Coordinates of C-alpha atoms (C1' of nucleotides) in Angstrom, one line a residue:
Chain A
M299 CA -18.3 9.3 -4.1
G300 CA -18.7 8.4 -7.7
H301 CA -19.7 11.6 -9.5
T302 CA -17.3 10.4 -12.2
A303 CA -16.8 13.4 -14.4
R304 CA -16.0 11.8 -17.7
V305 CA -14.1 13.8 -20.2
N306 CA -16.5 13.8 -23.1
D307 CA -20.1 13.2 -22.1
R308 CA -20.7 14.3 -25.7
T309 CA -20.3 18.0 -25.4
P310 CA -17.3 18.7 -27.7
D311 CA -16.9 22.3 -26.8
P312 CA -15.9 23.9 -30.1
A313 CA -14.2 26.8 -28.4
A314 CA -11.3 24.6 -27.0
S315 CA -8.2 24.2 -29.0
R316 CA -6.8 20.7 -29.7
Q317 CA -4.1 21.3 -27.0
E318 CA -6.7 22.3 -24.4
R319 CA -8.8 19.3 -25.1
K320 CA -5.8 17.0 -24.8
Q321 CA -5.0 18.6 -21.4
R322 CA -8.6 18.0 -20.4
T323 CA -8.4 14.3 -21.2
R324 CA -5.1 14.0 -19.3
R325 CA -6.8 15.6 -16.3
A326 CA -9.7 13.2 -16.7
L327 CA -7.3 10.3 -16.6
L328 CA -5.6 11.6 -13.5
D329 CA -8.9 12.3 -11.8
A330 CA -10.2 8.8 -12.8
A331 CA -7.2 7.3 -11.2
L332 CA -7.6 9.3 -8.0
E333 CA -11.3 8.2 -7.8
L334 CA -10.4 4.6 -8.2
L335 CA -7.6 5.0 -5.6
E336 CA -10.2 5.8 -3.0
E337 CA -11.1 2.2 -2.9
Q338 CA -8.0 0.3 -4.2
G339 CA -4.3 0.3 -4.1
F340 CA -2.4 1.7 -7.1
S341 CA -1.0 -1.7 -8.2
S342 CA -4.4 -3.2 -8.4
I343 CA -6.1 -0.6 -10.6
S344 CA -5.9 -1.3 -14.3
L345 CA -5.3 0.9 -17.3
R346 CA -8.6 -0.2 -18.6
Q347 CA -10.4 0.8 -15.4
V348 CA -8.9 4.2 -15.6
T349 CA -9.8 4.9 -19.2
R350 CA -13.3 3.5 -18.6
T351 CA -13.8 5.8 -15.6
A352 CA -12.4 8.7 -17.6
G353 CA -14.8 8.0 -20.5
V354 CA -12.2 7.2 -23.1
V355 CA -11.1 4.2 -25.0
P356 CA -8.2 2.2 -23.6
T357 CA -5.8 3.0 -26.3
A358 CA -6.3 6.7 -25.9
F359 CA -4.3 6.3 -22.6
Y360 CA -1.0 6.0 -24.6
R361 CA -1.4 9.6 -26.0
H362 CA -0.8 10.8 -22.4
F363 CA 1.3 8.3 -20.5
A364 CA 3.7 5.5 -21.5
D365 CA 2.2 3.3 -18.8
M366 CA 0.4 3.4 -15.4
E367 CA 3.7 4.0 -13.6
E368 CA 4.2 7.2 -15.4
L369 CA 0.7 8.3 -14.4
G370 CA 1.5 7.4 -10.8
L371 CA 4.6 9.6 -10.8
A372 CA 2.6 12.5 -12.3
L373 CA 0.2 12.2 -9.3
I374 CA 3.0 12.3 -6.8
D375 CA 4.4 15.4 -8.5
E376 CA 1.0 17.1 -8.4
S377 CA 0.6 16.2 -4.8
F378 CA 3.7 17.8 -3.5
R379 CA 4.4 20.7 -6.0
T380 CA 1.9 23.2 -4.6
L381 CA 2.6 22.2 -1.0
R382 CA 6.3 22.8 -1.4
A383 CA 5.5 26.3 -2.8
M384 CA 3.2 27.1 0.0
L385 CA 5.7 26.0 2.7
R386 CA 8.6 27.8 1.0
E387 CA 6.6 31.0 1.0
A388 CA 5.5 30.6 4.6
R389 CA 9.1 30.1 5.6
T390 CA 10.7 33.1 3.8
G391 CA 8.7 35.7 5.7
G392 CA 10.0 36.9 9.1
S393 CA 11.7 35.3 11.9
M394 CA 11.9 31.6 12.7
D395 CA 10.6 30.5 16.1
G396 CA 8.3 27.9 17.7
R397 CA 5.3 29.8 16.3
A398 CA 6.6 29.4 12.8
I399 CA 7.0 25.7 13.2
H400 CA 3.4 25.5 14.4
N401 CA 2.4 27.5 11.4
S402 CA 4.0 25.1 9.0
V403 CA 2.2 22.2 10.6
E404 CA -1.1 24.0 10.2
I405 CA -0.4 24.7 6.6
L406 CA 0.4 21.1 5.9
V407 CA -2.6 19.7 7.6
G408 CA -4.9 22.1 6.0
Y409 CA -3.4 21.3 2.6
V410 CA -3.8 17.6 3.1
H411 CA -7.4 18.1 4.1
E412 CA -8.1 20.0 0.9
H413 CA -6.3 17.4 -1.3
R414 CA -7.6 14.3 0.3
N415 CA -7.6 12.1 -2.7
H416 CA -4.0 13.0 -3.6
F417 CA -2.8 12.3 -0.1
R418 CA -4.8 9.1 0.4
F419 CA -2.9 7.9 -2.7
I420 CA 0.4 9.2 -1.2
V421 CA -0.2 7.5 2.2
R422 CA -1.2 4.2 0.4
E423 CA 1.7 4.1 -1.9
R424 CA 4.4 5.4 0.5
F425 CA 5.1 1.7 1.3
G426 CA 3.0 0.2 -1.5
G427 CA 4.0 -2.4 -4.0
V428 CA 5.4 -0.2 -6.7
A429 CA 9.1 0.5 -6.1
S430 CA 9.4 3.6 -8.2
L431 CA 6.5 5.3 -6.5
R432 CA 7.8 4.3 -3.1
Q433 CA 11.1 6.0 -3.9
A434 CA 9.6 9.1 -5.3
I435 CA 7.4 9.6 -2.2
G436 CA 10.2 8.7 0.1
G437 CA 12.3 11.4 -1.6
E438 CA 9.6 14.1 -1.1
I439 CA 9.2 13.3 2.6
R440 CA 12.9 13.2 3.1
M441 CA 13.2 16.6 1.4
F442 CA 10.5 17.9 3.7
G443 CA 12.4 16.7 6.7
S444 CA 15.6 18.4 5.5
D445 CA 13.8 21.7 4.9
L446 CA 12.4 21.4 8.4
A447 CA 15.8 20.7 9.9
S448 CA 17.3 23.8 8.4
D449 CA 14.4 25.9 9.6
L450 CA 14.9 24.5 13.1
A451 CA 18.6 25.5 12.9
R452 CA 17.3 29.1 12.6
V453 CA 15.2 28.9 15.8
P454 CA 17.1 31.0 18.4
A455 CA 16.5 28.5 21.2
L456 CA 18.1 25.7 19.1
D457 CA 21.1 27.6 17.8
R458 CA 23.6 25.6 19.7
W459 CA 22.2 22.2 18.7
R460 CA 24.2 19.8 16.6
G461 CA 23.0 19.1 13.0
E462 CA 22.4 15.5 13.9
D463 CA 20.2 16.3 16.8
L464 CA 18.3 18.8 14.7
R465 CA 17.6 16.1 12.1
L466 CA 16.4 13.8 14.9
L467 CA 14.0 16.5 16.0
A468 CA 12.8 17.2 12.5
G469 CA 12.3 13.4 12.0
L470 CA 10.1 13.4 15.2
I471 CA 8.0 16.2 13.9
V472 CA 7.7 14.7 10.4
S473 CA 6.7 11.5 12.0
L474 CA 3.9 13.3 13.9
M475 CA 2.8 15.1 10.7
V476 CA 2.6 11.8 8.8
Q477 CA 0.6 10.3 11.7
T478 CA -1.7 13.4 11.6
T479 CA -2.1 13.1 7.9
E480 CA -3.3 9.6 8.3
E481 CA -5.8 10.6 11.0
I482 CA -7.2 13.4 8.8
L483 CA -7.8 10.9 6.0
E484 CA -9.5 8.4 8.3
A485 CA -12.4 10.7 8.9
P486 CA -14.8 11.7 6.1
P487 CA -14.2 15.2 4.6
S488 CA -17.5 16.5 5.9
D489 CA -16.5 15.8 9.5
L490 CA -15.3 19.3 10.4
A491 CA -15.5 18.6 14.2
G492 CA -13.2 15.6 13.6
Y493 CA -10.9 17.7 11.6
E494 CA -10.6 20.3 14.3
E495 CA -10.1 17.6 16.9
T496 CA -7.3 16.1 14.9
M497 CA -5.7 19.5 14.5
S498 CA -6.0 20.2 18.2
R499 CA -4.4 16.8 19.0
A500 CA -1.5 17.5 16.6
R501 CA -0.9 20.9 18.2
R502 CA -0.8 19.5 21.7
Q503 CA 1.5 16.6 20.6
L504 CA 3.8 19.1 18.9
R505 CA 3.9 21.1 22.1
M506 CA 4.7 18.0 24.1
I507 CA 7.8 17.6 21.8
T508 CA 8.9 21.2 21.9
L509 CA 8.4 21.6 25.6
G510 CA 11.4 19.4 26.5
L511 CA 13.8 20.9 24.1
G512 CA 15.3 23.2 26.7
E513 CA 16.4 20.1 28.6
W514 CA 18.3 18.6 25.8
R515 CA 22.0 18.7 26.5
V516 CA 23.6 20.3 23.4
A517 CA 27.2 19.1 23.6
G518 CA 26.4 15.8 25.4
R519 CA 27.1 17.4 28.8
A520 CA 24.6 18.4 31.4
D521 CA 24.6 22.2 30.8
A522 CA 20.9 22.9 30.6
T523 CA 20.2 25.8 28.3
T524 CA 17.2 27.9 28.8
A525 CA 14.1 28.9 26.8
G526 CA 11.7 26.1 25.9
S527 CA 9.1 26.9 23.3
R528 CA 7.9 30.4 23.8
G529 CA 4.6 31.5 22.2
Chain B
M126 CA 16.4 -13.8 -2.1
G127 CA 14.4 -16.6 -3.6
H128 CA 15.4 -19.8 -1.8
T129 CA 11.7 -20.7 -2.3
A130 CA 11.3 -23.6 0.1
R131 CA 8.6 -25.5 -1.7
V132 CA 6.4 -27.9 0.3
N133 CA 7.0 -31.1 -1.6
D134 CA 10.2 -31.2 -3.5
R135 CA 9.3 -34.9 -3.8
T136 CA 10.4 -36.1 -0.4
P137 CA 7.1 -37.3 1.1
D138 CA 8.4 -38.0 4.6
P139 CA 6.4 -41.1 5.5
A140 CA 6.8 -40.3 9.2
A141 CA 4.4 -37.3 9.1
S142 CA 0.8 -37.8 9.8
R143 CA -1.8 -36.4 7.3
Q144 CA -2.5 -33.5 9.7
E145 CA 1.2 -32.6 10.0
R146 CA 1.5 -32.6 6.2
K147 CA -1.5 -30.3 5.9
Q148 CA 0.0 -27.9 8.4
R149 CA 3.3 -28.0 6.4
T150 CA 1.5 -27.0 3.2
R151 CA -0.4 -24.3 5.0
R152 CA 3.0 -23.0 6.3
A153 CA 4.4 -23.2 2.7
L154 CA 1.5 -21.1 1.4
L155 CA 2.0 -18.4 4.1
D156 CA 5.8 -18.4 3.5
A157 CA 5.3 -18.2 -0.3
A158 CA 3.0 -15.2 0.2
L159 CA 5.6 -13.5 2.5
E160 CA 8.3 -14.1 -0.1
L161 CA 6.2 -12.6 -2.9
L162 CA 5.3 -9.6 -0.6
E163 CA 8.9 -8.6 -0.5
E164 CA 8.5 -7.3 -4.0
Q165 CA 4.8 -6.6 -4.5
G166 CA 1.7 -5.3 -2.6
F167 CA -0.8 -7.8 -1.3
S168 CA -3.5 -6.8 -3.6
S169 CA -1.4 -7.5 -6.7
I170 CA -0.2 -11.0 -5.8
S171 CA -2.3 -13.8 -7.1
L172 CA -3.5 -17.0 -5.7
R173 CA -1.8 -18.8 -8.5
Q174 CA 1.5 -17.1 -7.8
V175 CA 1.3 -18.2 -4.2
T176 CA 0.5 -21.8 -5.0
R177 CA 3.2 -21.8 -7.7
T178 CA 5.8 -20.5 -5.2
A179 CA 4.6 -23.0 -2.6
G180 CA 5.0 -25.9 -5.0
V181 CA 1.4 -26.9 -5.0
V182 CA -1.4 -26.9 -7.6
P183 CA -3.8 -23.8 -7.5
T184 CA -6.8 -25.7 -6.4
A185 CA -4.9 -27.1 -3.3
F186 CA -5.1 -23.5 -1.9
Y187 CA -8.8 -24.0 -1.1
R188 CA -8.0 -26.8 1.4
H189 CA -6.5 -24.1 3.6
F190 CA -8.1 -20.7 2.9
A191 CA -11.3 -19.6 1.4
D192 CA -9.6 -16.9 -0.5
M193 CA -6.5 -14.6 -0.4
E194 CA -8.1 -12.2 2.1
E195 CA -8.3 -15.0 4.6
L196 CA -4.6 -15.8 4.1
G197 CA -3.8 -12.1 4.6
L198 CA -5.7 -12.0 7.9
A199 CA -3.8 -15.1 9.0
L200 CA -0.5 -13.3 8.3
I201 CA -1.6 -10.3 10.4
D202 CA -2.5 -12.5 13.3
E203 CA 0.8 -14.3 13.1
S204 CA 2.7 -11.0 13.0
F205 CA 1.2 -9.6 16.2
R206 CA 0.5 -12.7 18.3
T207 CA 4.0 -13.4 19.6
L208 CA 4.8 -9.7 19.9
R209 CA 1.7 -9.1 22.1
A210 CA 2.8 -12.0 24.4
M211 CA 6.4 -10.7 24.7
L212 CA 5.2 -7.2 25.6
R213 CA 2.6 -8.4 28.0
E214 CA 5.3 -10.4 29.8
A215 CA 7.8 -7.5 29.8
R216 CA 5.2 -5.3 31.4
T217 CA 4.0 -7.6 34.2
G218 CA 7.4 -7.6 35.9
G219 CA 8.3 -4.9 38.4
S220 CA 7.7 -1.1 38.5
M221 CA 6.8 1.1 35.6
D222 CA 9.1 4.0 34.9
G223 CA 10.9 5.6 31.9
R224 CA 13.2 2.7 31.9
A225 CA 10.3 0.3 31.3
I226 CA 9.1 2.3 28.4
H227 CA 12.5 2.2 26.8
N228 CA 12.6 -1.5 27.3
S229 CA 9.3 -2.0 25.5
V230 CA 10.6 0.0 22.6
E231 CA 13.7 -2.2 22.4
I232 CA 11.7 -5.3 22.5
L233 CA 9.4 -4.1 19.7
V234 CA 12.3 -3.0 17.4
G235 CA 14.2 -6.2 18.0
Y236 CA 11.1 -8.2 17.3
V237 CA 10.4 -6.3 14.0
H238 CA 14.0 -6.9 13.0
E239 CA 13.6 -10.6 13.4
H240 CA 10.3 -10.8 11.6
R241 CA 11.2 -8.5 8.7
N242 CA 9.0 -10.2 6.2
H243 CA 5.9 -10.1 8.4
F244 CA 6.4 -6.5 9.2
R245 CA 7.2 -5.4 5.7
F246 CA 3.8 -6.8 4.9
I247 CA 2.2 -5.0 7.9
V248 CA 3.7 -1.7 6.9
R249 CA 2.7 -2.1 3.3
E250 CA -0.9 -3.1 4.0
R251 CA -1.5 -0.7 6.9
F252 CA -2.8 1.7 4.4
G253 CA -3.0 -0.6 1.4
G254 CA -5.8 -1.3 -0.9
V255 CA -7.6 -4.1 1.0
A256 CA -10.0 -2.7 3.5
S257 CA -10.3 -5.7 5.8
L258 CA -6.6 -6.0 6.2
R259 CA -6.3 -2.2 6.8
Q260 CA -8.9 -2.5 9.6
A261 CA -7.2 -5.6 11.2
I262 CA -3.8 -3.9 11.3
G263 CA -5.3 -0.6 12.5
G264 CA -7.0 -2.5 15.3
E265 CA -3.7 -4.1 16.4
I266 CA -1.8 -0.8 16.4
R267 CA -4.6 0.9 18.3
M268 CA -4.6 -1.8 20.9
F269 CA -0.9 -1.3 21.2
G270 CA -1.4 2.4 21.8
S271 CA -4.0 1.7 24.5
D272 CA -1.8 -0.7 26.3
L273 CA 1.0 1.8 26.2
A274 CA -1.3 4.5 27.6
S275 CA -2.2 2.4 30.6
D276 CA 1.4 1.6 31.2
L277 CA 2.1 5.3 31.1
A278 CA -0.6 5.9 33.7
R279 CA 1.5 3.8 36.1
V280 CA 4.7 5.9 35.7
P281 CA 5.0 7.9 38.9
A282 CA 6.0 11.1 37.1
L283 CA 2.8 11.0 35.1
D284 CA 0.4 10.1 37.9
R285 CA -1.4 13.5 37.7
W286 CA -1.9 13.4 33.9
R287 CA -5.4 13.3 32.4
G288 CA -6.2 10.2 30.4
E289 CA -6.6 12.2 27.2
D290 CA -3.0 13.6 27.6
L291 CA -1.7 10.1 28.3
R292 CA -3.3 8.9 25.1
L293 CA -1.7 11.8 23.1
L294 CA 1.7 10.9 24.6
A295 CA 1.2 7.2 23.8
G296 CA 0.2 8.2 20.2
L297 CA 3.4 10.2 19.9
I298 CA 5.5 7.2 21.0
V299 CA 3.6 4.8 18.8
S300 CA 4.2 7.2 15.9
L301 CA 7.9 7.1 16.7
M302 CA 7.9 3.3 16.8
V303 CA 6.0 3.0 13.5
Q304 CA 8.6 5.4 12.0
T305 CA 11.4 3.3 13.5
T306 CA 9.9 0.1 12.2
E307 CA 9.9 1.6 8.7
E308 CA 13.5 2.6 9.0
I309 CA 14.5 -0.9 10.2
L310 CA 12.9 -2.4 7.1
E311 CA 14.6 0.0 4.8
A312 CA 18.1 -1.4 5.5
P313 CA 19.0 -4.9 4.5
P314 CA 18.9 -7.4 7.4
S315 CA 22.6 -8.0 7.3
D316 CA 23.3 -4.3 8.0
L317 CA 23.9 -4.6 11.7
A318 CA 25.6 -1.2 11.9
G319 CA 22.5 0.4 10.3
Y320 CA 20.3 -1.5 12.8
E321 CA 22.2 -0.2 15.8
E322 CA 22.2 3.3 14.3
T323 CA 18.4 3.2 13.9
M324 CA 18.0 1.9 17.5
S325 CA 20.2 4.7 18.8
R326 CA 18.3 7.3 16.9
A327 CA 15.0 5.9 18.2
R328 CA 16.4 6.0 21.8
R329 CA 17.4 9.6 21.5
Q330 CA 14.1 10.6 19.9
L331 CA 12.2 8.9 22.7
R332 CA 14.3 10.8 25.2
M333 CA 13.5 14.1 23.4
I334 CA 9.9 13.3 23.9
T335 CA 10.1 12.2 27.5
L336 CA 12.5 15.0 28.6
G337 CA 9.8 17.7 28.3
L338 CA 7.1 15.8 30.2
G339 CA 7.8 17.5 33.5
E340 CA 6.9 20.8 31.8
W341 CA 3.4 19.7 30.7
R342 CA 0.8 21.5 32.7
V343 CA -1.5 18.8 34.0
A344 CA -4.7 20.8 34.2
G345 CA -4.0 22.3 30.7
R346 CA -5.3 25.7 29.8
A347 CA -6.2 26.3 26.1
D348 CA -3.6 28.9 25.1
A349 CA -0.2 28.3 23.6
T350 CA 2.1 30.4 25.8
T351 CA 4.3 28.4 28.1
A352 CA 6.9 28.9 30.8
G353 CA 10.5 28.3 30.1
S354 CA 12.5 25.3 31.5
R355 CA 13.0 24.3 35.0
G356 CA 16.3 23.3 36.4
Chain C
dT328 C1' -10.8 34.7 -47.4
dG329 C1' -10.7 29.9 -49.5
dT330 C1' -8.5 25.6 -50.6
dA331 C1' -5.5 21.6 -50.0
dC332 C1' -2.8 19.1 -47.1
dA333 C1' -0.7 17.6 -42.5
dT334 C1' -1.3 16.6 -37.8
dC335 C1' -2.8 13.8 -34.2
dA336 C1' -6.3 12.8 -30.2
dG337 C1' -9.2 9.4 -29.9
dT338 C1' -11.5 4.9 -32.0
dG339 C1' -12.5 -0.1 -32.4
dA340 C1' -11.2 -4.8 -33.5
dA341 C1' -8.1 -8.2 -32.3
dC342 C1' -4.3 -10.9 -30.0
dG343 C1' -2.4 -13.9 -26.5
dC344 C1' -2.1 -14.3 -21.4
dG345 C1' -2.7 -15.1 -16.5
dC346 C1' -6.4 -15.0 -13.6
dG347 C1' -10.0 -17.3 -9.9
dT348 C1' -12.9 -20.9 -9.6
dT349 C1' -15.6 -25.5 -10.9
dC350 C1' -15.3 -30.2 -11.2
dA351 C1' -14.4 -35.1 -11.2
dC352 C1' -10.4 -37.6 -9.9
dT353 C1' -6.5 -40.2 -7.4
dG354 C1' -4.2 -42.5 -4.0
dA355 C1' -2.1 -42.4 0.5
dT356 C1' -3.6 -42.1 5.3
dG357 C1' -6.8 -43.2 8.9
dT358 C1' -10.4 -46.1 11.1
dA359 C1' -13.6 -50.0 12.2
dC360 C1' -14.0 -54.6 13.0
Chain D
dT369 C1' -2.7 -58.7 12.8
dG370 C1' -5.4 -58.4 8.3
dT371 C1' -9.1 -56.7 5.5
dA372 C1' -12.6 -53.5 3.8
dC373 C1' -14.1 -49.0 3.6
dA374 C1' -14.0 -43.8 4.6
dT375 C1' -11.6 -39.7 4.5
dC376 C1' -9.5 -36.0 2.4
dA377 C1' -5.1 -33.3 0.7
dG378 C1' -3.6 -32.6 -3.5
dT379 C1' -4.3 -33.2 -8.9
dG380 C1' -5.3 -31.7 -13.6
dA381 C1' -8.4 -30.2 -17.2
dA382 C1' -11.5 -26.8 -18.3
dC383 C1' -14.2 -22.4 -18.2
dG384 C1' -15.1 -17.6 -19.0
dC385 C1' -13.1 -13.0 -18.0
dG386 C1' -10.4 -8.7 -17.9
dC387 C1' -6.1 -7.5 -18.8
dG388 C1' -2.1 -4.6 -21.6
dT389 C1' -0.7 -3.8 -26.0
dT390 C1' -0.7 -3.8 -31.5
dC391 C1' -2.6 -2.0 -35.4
dA392 C1' -5.0 0.4 -39.0
dC393 C1' -8.5 3.8 -38.9
dT394 C1' -11.3 8.4 -38.6
dG395 C1' -12.3 12.9 -38.7
dA396 C1' -11.8 17.4 -36.5
dT397 C1' -8.2 20.9 -35.8
dG398 C1' -4.3 23.3 -37.4
dT399 C1' -1.2 25.3 -41.1
dA400 C1' 0.7 26.8 -45.6
dC401 C1' -0.2 29.3 -49.4

DNA sequence: TGTACATCAGTGAACGCGCGTTCACTGATGTAC
DNA sequence: TGTACATCAGTGAACGCGCGTTCACTGATGTAC
C-alpha cells in the first residue's frame, strides 16, 4: 500500500551502467503501473500518473514504451511467462494422473498468490475496455486450456475420451481456476487462513468435477468405464 | 453498430407529459452509456460522451443522476432485476431436481443473450476499476449463488449433503454460468449457430459436474483417496 | 592513460484538447383560481 | 374556460484542470584513438 519505490530518489548509483539504469527505470514504470492498477482500471490510469509515481518526467516514458498500450502488453507478458515455464516443468516429469492435475492447480494458485498485483491487473483487464489487452489475455488463457486438455489426454482413465469432451473438461477446470484466482485476490495478501481456505475449496471443487468422470459415456453410448479419480 | 437513438431529434411529441419526457431522456442516457460500453470500459467513458450520444447538453445529465457512478449502479440494477424475477418464478413451480437446475441455466443464458449490452457491461465491470460497481455486481452474483445453493438443498439426491458442500457445488455451477455468459458475449448476436453451440457445451459441462455427485461422500473425510465408480 | 567526440536517458517548457462542474437562463408544461 | 404564476427539464457560456505529445535541451556515460 503506497511504498512507491521511485526510480531515482537521488541516489544515482555510479556503479550501474547506462543500460542497467535504463532497465531500472523501465522496471519502475511497470511497478508504478501495477501500483496504480490496485485501485483503478488500466484504461483510466494516465501516462502522467505512471511517470509521476515512478519518479520520472512524463516525456521519459517514451524512451521505454511507445504508449500505455505497449506497457500493458509488457505486463501481460510478464504475468504469464514465468507461470508457463513452471507449469511446463511440472508437467514434463513423470506420469499424468489425477494427482498431476491437482498439482498444476496448486502451482497456479500459489503463483497467483505471489504475483497478486500482476494478476489483479489480468483479472481486471480480461474483459476490460482495451481490446488489444483483452485479446492478449484471452490468448494466454486459451493456450492454458489447450495445454491442460492435452495433459488430460494422457491421463489413463480418460484415454478413450473424444478430444471435444477433453476440451470441455479442460474448460470446466480452467473456469474453476479463474474463479479461484478471483477469490485469492479478494482477500488481503496477509490473510493466510483465507488463502488456505480458498485452496481447500478449490481442491474439493476440483474433486467434485473429477469424481464423475468415470460416469461419462465416452462414445455417446451407456458403456460406463471404470476408474474415477484415484489418489 | 451506432444507430444512436438520440432523445430529441427535434420531434417534441406534444402528447407526452413532462414526466414522460424526463423518463425518455433518462432512458436515452442509459442507452447511450450502454452503446459506448460496447467499445470502452465504464471508467473511461465520460459524462460528456454520454450526453453527446444521447443528444442532450452535458448539464442536462444532472437532472437525472448525481454523477456517472449513479448511472452505473442504475445499469446494474436494470441488468439483474428482471432476471431475478424470471428465476424466482421458474423455481417456485413444481419439484426441484436435476432437470430444474438445467432449466435455470437455460433461462439465464437465454436472458443474457437477449440483454447483451447490459451483460457485456456487467462482465466488464465485475472486476473493473470502479469499486462501488464491483461491489454491487459481486453482491448480485453472490445472491445468485445462495439462491442456487438453497435450490440444490431441495434436490432429493442431495438431501444428505452438508450446507458447505452445497455452496461449493453452487459455486462450481455459477462459475460455469459466468464462463458461459462470457462465451455468449464473444460471438456476435446474429451467430445463432454459435449460440446453440455454446448452449450445448454448457449443458454437457453441467452434466459432467452433476454426474459425479453420487460419488461425493456426504460426511467427507479429509484425505484425497477415493473409491472408483459405481454402476 | 588521457583527450575529444558521440550517444542517449532523462529534463522542462509549451501546446491544444476534452473533461466535470458552476451558473444564470429559457420556455414549455403544470396548477390554482 | 381563461388568466396569472410556479415548476423544472434542458440550454449555453464559462471556469480551471490534467491530459498526451512536441520540442530543444543537458549532462553523464560510452567509445575511438
